[in-house]
Coordinates of C-alpha atoms in Angstrom, one line a residue:
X204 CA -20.2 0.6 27.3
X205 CA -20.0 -3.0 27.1
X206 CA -22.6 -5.6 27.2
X207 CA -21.7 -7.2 30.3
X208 CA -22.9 -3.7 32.2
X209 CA -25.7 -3.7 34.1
X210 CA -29.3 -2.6 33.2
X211 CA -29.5 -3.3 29.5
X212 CA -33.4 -2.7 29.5
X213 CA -32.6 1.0 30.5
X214 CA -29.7 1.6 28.4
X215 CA -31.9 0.4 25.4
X216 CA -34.8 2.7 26.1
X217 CA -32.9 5.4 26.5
X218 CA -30.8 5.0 23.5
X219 CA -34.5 4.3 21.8
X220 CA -35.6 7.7 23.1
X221 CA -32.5 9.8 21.8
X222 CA -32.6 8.5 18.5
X223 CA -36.2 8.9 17.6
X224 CA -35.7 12.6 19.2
X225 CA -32.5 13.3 17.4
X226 CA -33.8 11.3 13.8
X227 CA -37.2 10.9 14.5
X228 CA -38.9 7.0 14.8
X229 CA -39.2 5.9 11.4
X230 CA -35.5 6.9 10.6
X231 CA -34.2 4.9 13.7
X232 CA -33.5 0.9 13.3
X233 CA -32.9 -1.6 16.0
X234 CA -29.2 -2.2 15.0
X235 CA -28.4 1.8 15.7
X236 CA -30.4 1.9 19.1
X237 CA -28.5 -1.3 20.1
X238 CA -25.0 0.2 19.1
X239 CA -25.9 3.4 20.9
X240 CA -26.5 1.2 24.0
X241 CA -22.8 -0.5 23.3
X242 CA -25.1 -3.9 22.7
X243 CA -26.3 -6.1 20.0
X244 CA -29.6 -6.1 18.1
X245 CA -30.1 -10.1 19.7
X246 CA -29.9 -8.1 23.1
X247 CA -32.4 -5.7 22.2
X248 CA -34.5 -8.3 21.0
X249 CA -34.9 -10.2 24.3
X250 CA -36.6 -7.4 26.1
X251 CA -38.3 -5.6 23.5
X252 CA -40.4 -7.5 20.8
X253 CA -40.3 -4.2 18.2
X254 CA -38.9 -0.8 18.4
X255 CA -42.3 0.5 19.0
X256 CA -42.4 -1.5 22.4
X257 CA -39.7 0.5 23.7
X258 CA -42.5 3.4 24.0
X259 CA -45.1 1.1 25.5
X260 CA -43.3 -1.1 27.7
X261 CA -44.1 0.9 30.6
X262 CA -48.1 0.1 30.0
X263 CA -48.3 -3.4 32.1
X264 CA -46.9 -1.7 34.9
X265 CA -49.2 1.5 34.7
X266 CA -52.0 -1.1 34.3
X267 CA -51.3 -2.8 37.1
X268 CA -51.0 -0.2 39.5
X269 CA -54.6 1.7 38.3
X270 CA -56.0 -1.8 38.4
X271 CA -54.9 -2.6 42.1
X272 CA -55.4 1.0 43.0
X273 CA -59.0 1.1 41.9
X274 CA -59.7 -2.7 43.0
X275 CA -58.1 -1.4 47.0
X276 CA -60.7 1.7 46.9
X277 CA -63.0 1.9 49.9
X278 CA -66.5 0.1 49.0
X279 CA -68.7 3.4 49.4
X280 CA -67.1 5.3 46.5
X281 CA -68.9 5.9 43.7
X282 CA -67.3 4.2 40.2
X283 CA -65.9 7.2 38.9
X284 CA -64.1 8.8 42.4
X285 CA -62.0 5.5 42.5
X286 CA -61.3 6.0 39.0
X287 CA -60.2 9.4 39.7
X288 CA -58.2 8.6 42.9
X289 CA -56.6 6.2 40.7
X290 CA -55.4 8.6 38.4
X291 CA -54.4 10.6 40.5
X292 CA -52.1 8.3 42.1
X293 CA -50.4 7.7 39.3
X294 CA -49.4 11.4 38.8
X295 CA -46.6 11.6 41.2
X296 CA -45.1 8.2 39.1
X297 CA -45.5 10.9 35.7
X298 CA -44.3 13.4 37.6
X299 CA -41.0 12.0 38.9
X300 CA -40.2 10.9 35.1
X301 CA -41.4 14.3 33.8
X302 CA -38.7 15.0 31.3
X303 CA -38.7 11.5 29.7
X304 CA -42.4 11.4 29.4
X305 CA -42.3 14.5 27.4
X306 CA -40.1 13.6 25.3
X307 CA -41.3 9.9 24.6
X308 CA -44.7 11.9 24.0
X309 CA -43.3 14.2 21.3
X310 CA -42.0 10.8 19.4
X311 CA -45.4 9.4 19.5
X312 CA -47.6 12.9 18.5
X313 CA -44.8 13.0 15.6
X314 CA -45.8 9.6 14.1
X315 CA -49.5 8.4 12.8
X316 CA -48.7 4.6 14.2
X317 CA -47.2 5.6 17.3
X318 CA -51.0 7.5 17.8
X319 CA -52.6 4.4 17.0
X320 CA -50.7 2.1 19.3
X321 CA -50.7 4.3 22.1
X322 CA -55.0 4.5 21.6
X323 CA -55.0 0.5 21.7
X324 CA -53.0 0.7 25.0
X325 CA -55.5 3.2 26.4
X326 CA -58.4 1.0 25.9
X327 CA -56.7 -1.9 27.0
X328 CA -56.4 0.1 30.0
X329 CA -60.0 1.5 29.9
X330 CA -61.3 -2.9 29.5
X331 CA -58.9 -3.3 32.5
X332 CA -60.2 -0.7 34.2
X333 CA -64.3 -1.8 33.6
X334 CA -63.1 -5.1 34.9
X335 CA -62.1 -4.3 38.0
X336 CA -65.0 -1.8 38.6
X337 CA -67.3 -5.0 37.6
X338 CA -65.2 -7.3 40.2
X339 CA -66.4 -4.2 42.8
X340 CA -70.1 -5.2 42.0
X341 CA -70.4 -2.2 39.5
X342 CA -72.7 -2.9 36.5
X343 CA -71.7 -3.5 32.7
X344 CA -73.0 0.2 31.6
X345 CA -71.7 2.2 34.7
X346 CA -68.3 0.3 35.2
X347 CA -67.6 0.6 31.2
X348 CA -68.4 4.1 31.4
X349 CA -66.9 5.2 34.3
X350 CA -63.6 3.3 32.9
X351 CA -63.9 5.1 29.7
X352 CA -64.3 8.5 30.9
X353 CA -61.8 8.3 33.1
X354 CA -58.8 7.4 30.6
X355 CA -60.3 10.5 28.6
X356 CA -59.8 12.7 31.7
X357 CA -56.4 11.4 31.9
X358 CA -55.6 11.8 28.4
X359 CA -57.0 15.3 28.3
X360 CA -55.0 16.2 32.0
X361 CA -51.7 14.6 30.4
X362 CA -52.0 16.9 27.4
X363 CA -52.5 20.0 29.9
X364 CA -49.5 19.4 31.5
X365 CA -47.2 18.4 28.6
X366 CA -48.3 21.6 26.8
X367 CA -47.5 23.6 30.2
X368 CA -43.9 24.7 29.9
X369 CA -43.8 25.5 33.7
X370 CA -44.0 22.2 36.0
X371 CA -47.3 21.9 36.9
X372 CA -48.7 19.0 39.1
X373 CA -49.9 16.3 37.2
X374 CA -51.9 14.5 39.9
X375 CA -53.3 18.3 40.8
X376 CA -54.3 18.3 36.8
X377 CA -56.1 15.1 36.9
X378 CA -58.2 16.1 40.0
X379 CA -59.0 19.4 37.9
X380 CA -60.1 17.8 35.1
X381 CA -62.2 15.1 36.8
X382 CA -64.2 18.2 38.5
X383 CA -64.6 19.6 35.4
X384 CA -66.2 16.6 33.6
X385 CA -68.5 16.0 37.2
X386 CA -69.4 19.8 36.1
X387 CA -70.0 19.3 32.4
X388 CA -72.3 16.3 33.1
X389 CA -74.2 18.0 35.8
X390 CA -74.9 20.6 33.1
X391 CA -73.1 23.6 34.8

């Protein structure tokens, strides 16, 4: 492929993804993910700022939608039902991309700093998340809590259905595991 070919972003990722699956992440530079893309490393540098970002550049845009999704819930739901229905709306955009977020979540379980910069993303999400809940007129303990918990359910529902080898629902996952943690707090 040549550099003049569309969707360069796309090409890159993708080439970013095969490596680290074929090599693994620390054996991968920028210079071979740009020459399996047909571009150059100046390329790859102008829409990713490290090779790590690659795995992470999906996070504003998962932000975003949680953020607006949770900010657009009806005023008489409780903090942690729009968390949940936020989650849960996200599960169809997981779901649709199934085979690439497995594999982009095998490259980050593989590596120790992958782990570490996918837990700052989380509570980046989780600050964004208690934000918006405050904005709703929630207070600082209940909004930071309900924030909290609910990128643990999510975390704990994605692992469930990465570990499933059948396809199972994602957002169906997420409801399941918000249930159960209404049903481990209310002591059953």
């Amino acid at each position: 492929m040549g550099r003049w070919e569309p969707n360069a972003r796309g090409r890159l990722s993708e080439a970013a993804l095969e490596l680290y699956v074929e090599r693994g992440y620390e054996q991968t530079t920028v210079a071979e993910i740009a020459m399996r893309a047909g571009l150059t490393e100046r390329t790859f540098f102008r829409h990713f700022a490290d090779k790590r970002e690659v795995l992470f550049s999906g996070s504003d845009a998962l932000r975003e939608h949680l953020v607006n999704a949770v900010a657009g819930a009806p005023d008489s739901a409780a903090p942690i039902d729009a968390v949940a229905a936020a989650f849960e709306s996200v599960g169809v955009l997981f779901q649709e991309g199934r085979e690439r977020s497995l594999r982009r979540q095998a490259v980050i379980t593989a590596n120790a700093e992958l782990r570490e910069r996918e837990l700052i993303k989380l509570a980046s999400l989780s600050a964004a998340l208690a934000d918006t809940l405050r904005l709703r007129g929630v207070p600082h303990p209940a909004a930071s809590l309900a924030a909290e918990a609910g990128v643990a359910v999510f975390k704990v529902a994605f692992e469930r259905w990465a570990d499933d080898p059948g396809e199972p629902d994602l957002s169906q996952l997420i409801r399941e595991s918000f249930d159960e943690l209404k049903a481990v707090t209310a002591g059953r």
